[in-house]
Tab-separated table of C-alpha atoms and ligand atoms in Angstrom:
chain	number	residue	atom	x	y	z
P	1	MET	CA	-43.006	-0.231	-137.282
P	2	SER	CA	-44.742	-1.485	-140.333
P	3	VAL	CA	-47.915	-3.911	-140.011
P	4	THR	CA	-45.788	-6.765	-140.854
P	5	GLY	CA	-43.227	-6.002	-138.103
P	6	GLU	CA	-46.066	-5.643	-135.798
P	7	PHE	CA	-47.766	-8.823	-136.735
P	8	GLU	CA	-44.357	-10.736	-136.204
P	9	ALA	CA	-43.873	-8.977	-132.851
P	10	LEU	CA	-47.458	-10.033	-131.796
P	11	TYR	CA	-47.740	-13.556	-133.064
P	12	GLY	CA	-44.067	-14.681	-133.493
P	13	VAL	CA	-44.641	-15.632	-137.190
P	14	GLU	CA	-44.653	-13.964	-140.610
P	15	PRO	CA	-48.092	-12.773	-141.923
P	16	GLU	CA	-49.175	-14.755	-145.181
P	17	GLY	CA	-50.085	-11.511	-146.478
P	18	ILE	CA	-51.395	-7.756	-146.287
P	19	TRP	CA	-54.648	-6.582	-147.421
P	20	ALA	CA	-56.336	-2.981	-147.528
P	21	ALA	CA	-59.770	-2.009	-147.568
P	22	PRO	CA	-60.939	1.834	-147.612
P	23	GLY	CA	-63.447	3.830	-145.907
P	24	ARG	CA	-65.920	5.776	-148.232
P	25	VAL	CA	-68.130	8.707	-148.552
P	26	ASN	CA	-71.505	8.776	-150.008
P	27	LEU	CA	-71.919	11.451	-153.035
P	28	ILE	CA	-75.694	11.044	-153.014
P	29	GLY	CA	-78.584	8.522	-152.262
P	30	GLU	CA	-78.936	8.834	-148.328
P	31	TYR	CA	-81.180	6.389	-146.435
P	32	THR	CA	-82.204	4.785	-149.838
P	33	ASP	CA	-80.184	1.613	-149.155
P	34	PHE	CA	-82.809	0.038	-147.079
P	35	ASN	CA	-85.465	1.095	-149.618
P	36	ASP	CA	-83.748	-1.052	-152.246
P	37	GLY	CA	-82.750	2.256	-153.891
P	38	PHE	CA	-79.559	3.638	-155.341
P	39	VAL	CA	-76.449	5.160	-153.706
P	40	MET	CA	-73.475	6.560	-155.075
P	41	PRO	CA	-70.574	6.428	-152.912
P	42	LEU	CA	-66.871	6.435	-153.718
P	43	ALA	CA	-63.761	4.977	-151.606
P	44	LEU	CA	-61.361	7.198	-149.745
P	45	PRO	CA	-57.738	7.013	-149.585
P	46	HIS	CA	-57.892	6.065	-145.818
P	47	THR	CA	-57.824	2.340	-145.287
P	48	ALA	CA	-57.990	-0.398	-142.780
P	49	VAL	CA	-54.873	-2.482	-143.270
P	50	ALA	CA	-54.630	-6.274	-142.085
P	51	ALA	CA	-51.939	-8.573	-141.706
P	52	VAL	CA	-53.113	-12.290	-141.783
P	53	ALA	CA	-52.015	-15.638	-141.294
P	54	ARG	CA	-53.989	-18.725	-141.223
P	55	ARG	CA	-54.594	-21.236	-138.477
P	56	THR	CA	-55.940	-24.628	-138.516
P	57	ASP	CA	-56.644	-25.071	-134.806
P	58	GLY	CA	-59.897	-23.128	-134.513
P	59	VAL	CA	-58.449	-20.273	-132.787
P	60	LEU	CA	-59.166	-16.535	-133.880
P	61	ARG	CA	-56.566	-14.100	-132.574
P	62	ILE	CA	-57.500	-10.367	-133.454
P	63	HIS	CA	-55.363	-7.159	-132.522
P	64	SER	CA	-55.750	-3.561	-133.442
P	65	ALA	CA	-52.920	-0.988	-133.513
P	66	ASP	CA	-55.596	1.596	-132.923
P	67	VAL	CA	-57.315	0.372	-129.529
P	68	GLU	CA	-55.910	-0.420	-126.138
P	69	GLY	CA	-56.148	-3.971	-124.700
P	70	GLY	CA	-53.938	-6.338	-126.529
P	71	ILE	CA	-55.042	-9.440	-128.587
P	72	VAL	CA	-58.593	-10.730	-128.369
P	73	GLN	CA	-58.574	-14.463	-128.547
P	74	LEU	CA	-61.774	-16.386	-129.603
P	75	ASP	CA	-62.821	-19.882	-130.874
P	76	VAL	CA	-64.355	-20.029	-134.398
P	77	ASP	CA	-66.772	-22.900	-133.051
P	78	SER	CA	-67.958	-20.756	-130.359
P	79	LEU	CA	-68.480	-17.586	-131.885
P	80	GLU	CA	-71.977	-16.012	-130.646
P	81	PRO	CA	-73.965	-13.352	-132.299
P	82	LEU	CA	-74.451	-10.107	-130.262
P	83	SER	CA	-71.910	-11.517	-127.614
P	84	GLY	CA	-70.442	-8.115	-127.097
P	85	THR	CA	-66.867	-8.557	-127.945
P	86	GLY	CA	-66.329	-4.962	-128.430
P	87	TRP	CA	-64.551	-3.646	-131.546
P	88	ALA	CA	-63.370	-7.228	-132.260
P	89	ALA	CA	-66.936	-8.096	-133.112
P	90	TYR	CA	-66.472	-6.635	-136.579
P	91	PRO	CA	-63.753	-8.863	-137.873
P	92	ALA	CA	-64.857	-11.798	-135.642
P	93	GLY	CA	-68.346	-11.326	-137.261
P	94	VAL	CA	-66.813	-11.671	-140.775
P	95	ALA	CA	-65.135	-15.078	-139.572
P	96	TRP	CA	-68.820	-16.046	-138.026
P	97	ALA	CA	-70.670	-15.020	-141.114
P	98	LEU	CA	-68.362	-16.841	-143.494
P	99	ARG	CA	-68.687	-19.962	-141.461
P	100	GLU	CA	-72.559	-19.585	-141.308
P	101	ALA	CA	-72.469	-19.639	-145.065
P	102	GLY	CA	-70.669	-22.797	-145.065
P	103	HIS	CA	-67.098	-21.682	-145.877
P	104	PRO	CA	-64.259	-23.425	-144.192
P	105	VAL	CA	-62.621	-20.796	-141.901
P	106	THR	CA	-60.561	-22.767	-139.587
P	107	GLY	CA	-58.811	-19.881	-137.536
P	108	ALA	CA	-56.493	-17.117	-138.127
P	109	ASP	CA	-54.058	-14.640	-136.486
P	110	ILE	CA	-55.053	-10.975	-137.668
P	111	HIS	CA	-53.463	-7.644	-137.026
P	112	LEU	CA	-55.383	-4.555	-137.960
P	113	ALA	CA	-54.305	-0.893	-138.379
P	114	SER	CA	-56.655	1.717	-139.861
P	115	THR	CA	-56.424	5.201	-141.132
P	116	VAL	CA	-60.104	5.701	-141.718
P	117	PRO	CA	-61.532	8.004	-138.882
P	118	THR	CA	-64.105	6.167	-136.630
P	119	GLY	CA	-67.442	7.350	-136.091
P	120	ALA	CA	-67.367	10.123	-138.747
P	121	GLY	CA	-69.666	8.602	-140.999
P	122	LEU	CA	-66.795	7.432	-143.166
P	123	SER	CA	-67.370	3.704	-142.576
P	124	SER	CA	-64.324	2.553	-140.583
P	125	SER	CA	-66.516	-0.421	-139.484
P	126	ALA	CA	-67.027	-1.491	-143.141
P	127	ALA	CA	-63.371	-1.100	-143.890
P	128	LEU	CA	-62.414	-3.363	-141.121
P	129	GLU	CA	-64.998	-5.918	-142.062
P	130	VAL	CA	-64.225	-6.009	-145.804
P	131	VAL	CA	-60.507	-6.271	-145.135
P	132	THR	CA	-61.005	-9.177	-143.016
P	133	ALA	CA	-63.364	-10.737	-145.540
P	134	LEU	CA	-60.999	-10.352	-148.417
P	135	ALA	CA	-58.092	-11.669	-146.413
P	136	LEU	CA	-59.912	-14.790	-145.287
P	137	ASN	CA	-61.443	-15.240	-148.785
P	138	ASP	CA	-57.903	-15.106	-150.367
P	139	LEU	CA	-56.236	-17.381	-147.674
P	140	CYS	CA	-58.942	-19.946	-147.176
P	141	GLY	CA	-59.411	-20.083	-151.025
P	142	LEU	CA	-63.119	-19.192	-150.820
P	143	GLY	CA	-63.516	-17.778	-154.459
P	144	LEU	CA	-66.080	-15.345	-153.344
P	145	THR	CA	-66.906	-12.341	-155.470
P	146	ARG	CA	-66.677	-8.846	-154.277
P	147	PRO	CA	-70.433	-8.474	-153.798
P	148	GLU	CA	-70.509	-11.779	-152.067
P	149	LEU	CA	-67.892	-10.647	-149.571
P	150	ALA	CA	-69.763	-7.270	-149.033
P	151	VAL	CA	-73.017	-9.250	-148.209
P	152	ILE	CA	-70.990	-11.525	-145.890
P	153	ALA	CA	-69.230	-8.351	-144.048
P	154	GLN	CA	-72.961	-6.678	-143.830
P	155	ARG	CA	-74.299	-9.855	-142.354
P	156	ALA	CA	-71.428	-9.761	-139.868
P	157	GLU	CA	-72.355	-6.044	-138.796
P	158	ASN	CA	-76.071	-6.678	-138.979
P	159	ALA	CA	-76.286	-10.169	-137.056
P	160	PHE	CA	-73.324	-10.452	-135.300
P	161	VAL	CA	-72.400	-7.025	-134.098
P	162	GLY	CA	-75.976	-5.853	-134.220
P	163	VAL	CA	-76.009	-2.626	-136.368
P	164	PRO	CA	-78.978	-2.560	-138.845
P	165	CYS	CA	-76.823	-0.902	-141.604
P	166	GLY	CA	-77.653	-1.390	-145.493
P	167	VAL	CA	-75.270	-2.890	-147.718
P	168	MET	CA	-73.653	0.419	-149.208
P	169	ASP	CA	-70.714	0.811	-146.959
P	170	GLN	CA	-69.449	-2.719	-147.649
P	171	MET	CA	-70.137	-2.747	-151.323
P	172	ALA	CA	-68.216	0.815	-151.652
P	173	SER	CA	-65.322	-0.728	-149.609
P	174	ALA	CA	-65.383	-3.967	-151.632
P	175	CYS	CA	-65.996	-2.763	-155.256
P	176	SER	CA	-64.913	0.855	-155.707
P	177	VAL	CA	-62.330	1.728	-158.396
P	178	ALA	CA	-59.879	4.774	-158.472
P	179	GLY	CA	-61.084	7.724	-160.122
P	180	HIS	CA	-64.779	6.537	-160.218
P	181	ALA	CA	-67.851	6.546	-158.026
P	182	LEU	CA	-69.958	3.572	-157.609
P	183	HIS	CA	-73.527	3.673	-158.955
P	184	LEU	CA	-74.894	0.847	-156.847
P	185	ASP	CA	-78.573	-0.684	-157.250
P	186	THR	CA	-79.010	-1.976	-153.541
P	187	ARG	CA	-82.012	-4.306	-154.779
P	188	ASP	CA	-79.714	-6.590	-156.804
P	189	LEU	CA	-76.285	-5.191	-156.033
P	190	SER	CA	-75.647	-4.438	-159.723
P	191	PHE	CA	-73.302	-1.658	-160.072
P	192	ARG	CA	-71.493	0.753	-162.567
P	193	GLN	CA	-68.331	2.499	-162.026
P	194	VAL	CA	-69.043	6.250	-163.075
P	195	PRO	CA	-65.871	8.228	-163.980
P	196	PHE	CA	-65.453	11.007	-161.328
P	197	ASP	CA	-62.001	12.424	-161.968
P	198	LEU	CA	-62.605	15.673	-160.163
P	199	ALA	CA	-59.106	16.946	-160.414
P	200	ALA	CA	-58.820	16.784	-164.302
P	201	ARG	CA	-61.839	19.365	-164.173
P	202	GLY	CA	-60.477	21.856	-161.671
P	203	LEU	CA	-62.840	20.257	-159.066
P	204	ARG	CA	-62.618	19.008	-155.535
P	205	LEU	CA	-64.895	17.141	-153.121
P	206	LEU	CA	-64.021	18.146	-149.668
P	207	VAL	CA	-65.156	15.949	-146.600
P	208	VAL	CA	-65.968	17.969	-143.305
P	209	ASP	CA	-65.919	15.676	-140.362
P	210	THR	CA	-67.770	17.616	-137.819
P	211	ARG	CA	-66.306	15.502	-134.987
P	212	VAL	CA	-69.661	15.260	-133.377
P	213	LYS	CA	-71.922	12.419	-133.061
P	214	HIS	CA	-75.334	12.921	-131.302
P	215	ALA	CA	-76.903	10.229	-129.162
P	216	LEU	CA	-80.351	10.630	-131.017
P	217	GLY	CA	-78.634	8.613	-133.940
P	218	ASP	CA	-79.086	5.332	-133.375
P	219	GLY	CA	-82.715	5.077	-132.357
P	220	ALA	CA	-83.400	7.704	-134.999
P	221	TYR	CA	-82.029	5.317	-137.803
P	222	ALA	CA	-84.349	2.395	-136.718
P	223	GLU	CA	-87.455	4.825	-136.530
P	224	ARG	CA	-86.646	6.087	-140.065
P	225	ARG	CA	-86.184	2.510	-141.344
P	226	ALA	CA	-89.628	1.570	-139.703
P	227	GLY	CA	-91.406	4.560	-141.129
P	228	CYS	CA	-90.086	4.017	-144.776
P	229	GLU	CA	-91.300	0.318	-144.585
P	230	ALA	CA	-94.643	1.474	-143.185
P	231	GLY	CA	-94.802	3.962	-146.310
P	232	ALA	CA	-94.124	0.955	-148.488
P	233	ARG	CA	-96.689	-1.040	-146.834
P	234	ALA	CA	-99.352	1.497	-147.304
P	235	LEU	CA	-98.626	2.194	-150.939
P	236	GLY	CA	-98.491	-1.445	-151.610
P	237	VAL	CA	-94.985	-1.923	-153.043
P	238	ARG	CA	-92.294	-4.085	-151.994
P	239	ALA	CA	-90.015	-1.025	-151.130
P	240	LEU	CA	-89.947	2.745	-151.713
P	241	ARG	CA	-87.730	2.215	-154.585
P	242	ASP	CA	-90.748	0.985	-156.524
P	243	VAL	CA	-92.403	4.375	-156.405
P	244	PRO	CA	-91.440	6.161	-159.600
P	245	TYR	CA	-90.607	9.849	-159.102
P	246	ALA	CA	-93.129	10.832	-161.372
P	247	HIS	CA	-95.980	9.128	-159.053
P	248	LEU	CA	-94.428	10.919	-156.009
P	249	PRO	CA	-97.396	13.444	-155.676
P	250	ASP	CA	-100.180	10.486	-155.891
P	251	ALA	CA	-98.183	8.599	-153.632
P	252	LEU	CA	-97.940	11.426	-151.036
P	253	ALA	CA	-101.669	12.100	-151.517
P	254	ARG	CA	-102.484	8.465	-150.422
P	255	LEU	CA	-100.656	8.494	-146.993
P	256	ASP	CA	-102.274	9.909	-144.011
P	257	ASP	CA	-99.395	9.895	-141.667
P	258	GLU	CA	-97.372	13.430	-141.867
P	259	THR	CA	-94.097	11.607	-140.777
P	260	VAL	CA	-94.551	8.778	-143.076
P	261	ARG	CA	-95.248	11.109	-145.977
P	262	ARG	CA	-92.117	13.139	-145.342
P	263	TYR	CA	-89.909	9.833	-145.256
P	264	VAL	CA	-91.273	8.964	-148.482
P	265	ARG	CA	-90.895	12.161	-150.149
P	266	HIS	CA	-87.079	12.017	-149.104
P	267	VAL	CA	-86.472	8.413	-150.203
P	268	VAL	CA	-88.150	8.767	-153.604
P	269	SER	CA	-86.810	12.240	-154.318
P	270	ASP	CA	-83.234	11.148	-153.287
P	271	ASN	CA	-83.364	8.239	-155.724
P	272	GLU	CA	-84.250	10.695	-158.425
P	273	ARG	CA	-81.478	12.969	-157.310
P	274	VAL	CA	-78.875	9.763	-157.764
P	275	GLU	CA	-80.363	9.485	-161.225
P	276	ARG	CA	-80.075	13.016	-161.942
P	277	THR	CA	-76.339	13.081	-160.733
P	278	ILE	CA	-75.458	10.094	-163.120
P	279	ALA	CA	-76.980	11.720	-166.096
P	280	LEU	CA	-74.927	15.120	-165.111
P	281	LEU	CA	-71.983	13.037	-164.731
P	282	ASP	CA	-72.321	10.985	-167.958
P	283	ALA	CA	-72.783	14.183	-169.911
P	284	GLY	CA	-69.518	15.695	-168.315
P	285	ASP	CA	-71.581	18.335	-166.662
P	286	VAL	CA	-69.902	17.690	-163.085
P	287	ARG	CA	-70.382	21.551	-161.738
P	288	ALA	CA	-74.283	20.913	-162.085
P	289	VAL	CA	-74.016	18.164	-159.582
P	290	GLY	CA	-73.320	20.844	-156.843
P	291	PRO	CA	-77.091	22.066	-156.771
P	292	VAL	CA	-78.321	18.389	-156.591
P	293	LEU	CA	-76.174	17.876	-153.414
P	294	THR	CA	-77.433	20.846	-151.882
P	295	GLU	CA	-81.099	19.874	-152.696
P	296	GLY	CA	-80.397	16.577	-151.143
P	297	HIS	CA	-79.101	18.138	-147.857
P	298	LEU	CA	-82.380	20.095	-147.419
P	299	SER	CA	-84.402	17.034	-148.083
P	300	LEU	CA	-82.297	15.261	-145.310
P	301	ARG	CA	-82.872	18.136	-143.024
P	302	ASP	CA	-86.390	18.951	-143.667
P	303	ASP	CA	-88.072	15.802	-144.545
P	304	LEU	CA	-85.939	13.119	-143.060
P	305	ARG	CA	-84.941	15.284	-140.213
P	306	VAL	CA	-81.539	13.597	-139.642
P	307	SER	CA	-79.207	16.587	-139.709
P	308	CYS	CA	-78.050	18.665	-137.024
P	309	ALA	CA	-76.823	22.210	-136.514
P	310	GLU	CA	-73.215	21.414	-137.049
P	311	LEU	CA	-74.055	19.584	-140.438
P	312	ASP	CA	-76.206	22.688	-141.391
P	313	LEU	CA	-73.549	25.076	-140.446
P	314	ALA	CA	-71.015	23.200	-142.565
P	315	VAL	CA	-73.402	23.147	-145.598
P	316	GLU	CA	-74.691	26.738	-145.315
P	317	THR	CA	-71.074	28.151	-144.839
P	318	ALA	CA	-69.703	26.197	-147.654
P	319	CYS	CA	-72.368	27.271	-150.111
P	320	ALA	CA	-72.028	30.867	-148.770
P	321	ALA	CA	-68.209	30.975	-149.278
P	322	GLY	CA	-68.796	29.896	-152.818
P	323	ALA	CA	-68.928	26.035	-152.869
P	324	LEU	CA	-70.847	24.571	-155.809
P	325	GLY	CA	-73.046	22.565	-153.172
P	326	ALA	CA	-72.826	20.460	-150.244
P	327	ARG	CA	-74.768	18.165	-148.181
P	328	MET	CA	-74.714	15.830	-145.003
P	329	THR	CA	-73.449	12.425	-145.948
P	330	GLY	CA	-74.084	9.149	-144.106
P	331	GLY	CA	-76.357	8.547	-141.177
P	332	GLY	CA	-76.378	12.082	-139.701
P	333	PHE	CA	-76.834	13.655	-136.375
P	334	GLY	CA	-73.127	14.313	-136.778
P	335	GLY	CA	-70.459	12.874	-138.835
P	336	SER	CA	-69.451	14.347	-142.125
P	337	ALA	CA	-70.678	16.511	-145.037
P	338	VAL	CA	-69.548	16.502	-148.494
P	339	VAL	CA	-68.730	19.895	-150.401
P	340	LEU	CA	-68.167	20.252	-153.979
P	341	VAL	CA	-65.954	23.147	-154.895
P	342	GLU	CA	-63.669	24.839	-157.531
P	343	SER	CA	-60.009	23.424	-156.616
P	344	ARG	CA	-58.899	27.236	-156.450
P	345	ALA	CA	-61.666	27.752	-153.960
P	346	ALA	CA	-61.132	24.720	-151.843
P	347	ASP	CA	-59.013	26.464	-149.192
P	348	ALA	CA	-61.014	29.506	-148.824
P	349	VAL	CA	-64.229	27.309	-148.606
P	350	GLY	CA	-62.482	25.150	-145.908
P	351	SER	CA	-61.359	27.877	-143.823
P	352	ALA	CA	-64.711	29.671	-143.910
P	353	VAL	CA	-66.144	26.448	-142.435
P	354	GLU	CA	-63.382	26.446	-139.845
P	355	LYS	CA	-64.072	30.066	-138.858
P	356	ALA	CA	-67.820	29.341	-138.594
P	357	PHE	CA	-67.411	26.387	-136.306
P	358	ALA	CA	-64.880	28.593	-134.080
P	359	GLU	CA	-67.454	31.332	-134.032
P	360	ALA	CA	-70.290	29.018	-133.088
P	361	GLY	CA	-68.094	27.358	-130.349
P	362	TYR	CA	-67.927	23.986	-132.082
P	363	ALA	CA	-64.944	21.571	-131.875
P	364	ALA	CA	-62.610	22.264	-134.892
P	365	PRO	CA	-63.778	20.302	-137.873
P	366	ARG	CA	-61.443	17.991	-139.945
P	367	VAL	CA	-61.428	19.229	-143.693
P	368	PHE	CA	-59.734	16.932	-146.216
P	369	PRO	CA	-60.231	16.210	-149.903
P	370	ALA	CA	-62.119	13.039	-150.843
P	371	VAL	CA	-60.026	11.668	-153.755
P	372	PRO	CA	-61.911	8.698	-155.417
P	373	SER	CA	-59.659	5.897	-154.625
P	374	GLU	CA	-59.237	2.097	-154.810
P	375	GLY	CA	-61.466	-0.530	-153.304
P	376	ALA	CA	-60.197	-3.547	-151.343
P	377	ARG	CA	-56.983	-5.296	-152.447
P	378	ARG	CA	-54.168	-7.413	-151.564
P	379	LEU	CA	-51.145	-5.270	-150.863
P	380	SER	CA	-48.457	-8.174	-150.675
P	381	ALA	CA	-48.142	-11.707	-151.404
M	401	ADP	P1	-68.168	4.393	-138.858
M	401	ADP	O1	-68.253	3.109	-139.469
M	401	ADP	O2	-68.980	5.489	-139.349
M	401	ADP	O3	-66.744	4.747	-138.552
M	401	ADP	P2	-69.245	2.847	-136.787
M	401	ADP	O4	-69.751	3.125	-135.339
M	401	ADP	O5	-70.061	1.955	-137.530
M	401	ADP	O6	-68.845	4.201	-137.408
M	401	ADP	O7	-67.986	2.036	-136.422
M	401	ADP	C1	-66.952	2.392	-135.517
M	401	ADP	C2	-66.479	1.204	-134.692
M	401	ADP	O8	-65.746	0.334	-135.474
M	401	ADP	C3	-65.563	1.651	-133.647
M	401	ADP	O9	-66.300	2.125	-132.529
M	401	ADP	C4	-64.827	0.325	-133.223
M	401	ADP	O10	-65.523	-0.379	-132.819
M	401	ADP	C5	-64.786	-0.112	-134.994
M	401	ADP	N1	-63.196	0.340	-135.413
M	401	ADP	C6	-63.180	0.904	-136.389
M	401	ADP	N2	-61.888	1.113	-137.057
M	401	ADP	C7	-61.160	0.465	-135.930
M	401	ADP	C8	-59.862	-0.034	-135.590
M	401	ADP	N3	-58.720	0.446	-136.659
M	401	ADP	N4	-59.544	-0.597	-134.616
M	401	ADP	C9	-60.487	-1.274	-133.816
M	401	ADP	N5	-61.741	-1.051	-134.141
M	401	ADP	C10	-62.198	-0.125	-134.960
M	402	MG	MG1	-70.038	2.049	-139.649
């Protein structure tokens, strides 16, 4: 059944519109977004779709085609942060964050269905938030810009769900343009659409979803974040973004803590890798981005130490099988890797990774092309 049909079967009325918001992969710039740094994500063809109708009685009803358990019914006046409403906290948090910011959200019926793999580092959570934010923005006539909606969505995830994520995922989902990567400055949310038409150049970007998530991940993110903040304090800057790459050796020499030094080296060098990637893309030298990705992986593996055996195997195998470069993407400890590869070699590289996983006794990875796709949009009136 279509999302419209499902909505009508659930709520007994027609939806007022259908919206879609994509998941994303990050090409380069990892763990830089909470350091006011640069990132370069692109939207995936996979989307969360929402059918929505307004309500004026303060009732918020939310349903997902992808989880068991029926409709979650809440009251917009009594939405409580961190109150543990499970998956529904993501869309409910958006209604809460909009109201917190003074916007008149008086209830809604929402039905969601998503093709973004969950927990794979591809931002299924941001897709859910952004599609909800865009739908409520349109239906309630709020007039918020895409970056404003992304900030609302991030606030929902940070304060309502309780996940301390940066703003990259929501910005990528809200602001991406097909055929482009999003060069985003996470300090002021300024961004530029960088042409990234791989197919025209005989190239492909593969996503390797390792299908593992190691429990270590959650605490480790907070620990890296705290370490980066300690580094910025020790260096007397507002955020690590303010350490120019040329000053990195001096900065490292001023840090006593070996762990903090490694984190600072990763963040400052990954910021530089984003800039180098942009310069290469602007010069039309897309193939040369490959080694920059691999360099980024080594930094995430050795300095930030957020990789894992499955991600390392994916990257090493892809490179050995002829990829131009590869790296883990997203928070690490599982999730996905990205692989830049000649189109004609894509199948062989994908097969090599699958074979290596089978030989290592790992679950079969999911390998698919990351086609740079459109950001959040309304699908129907
Ligand atoms: P990621 O964003 O990398 O996919 P997260 O852990 O941040 O991983 O978000 C995944 C969570 O988002 C899921 O556990 C679930 O609570 C929620 N979620 C994502 N997609 C859906 C969906 N289609 N229906 C219901 N909940 C979803
Ligand atoms: Mg997420």
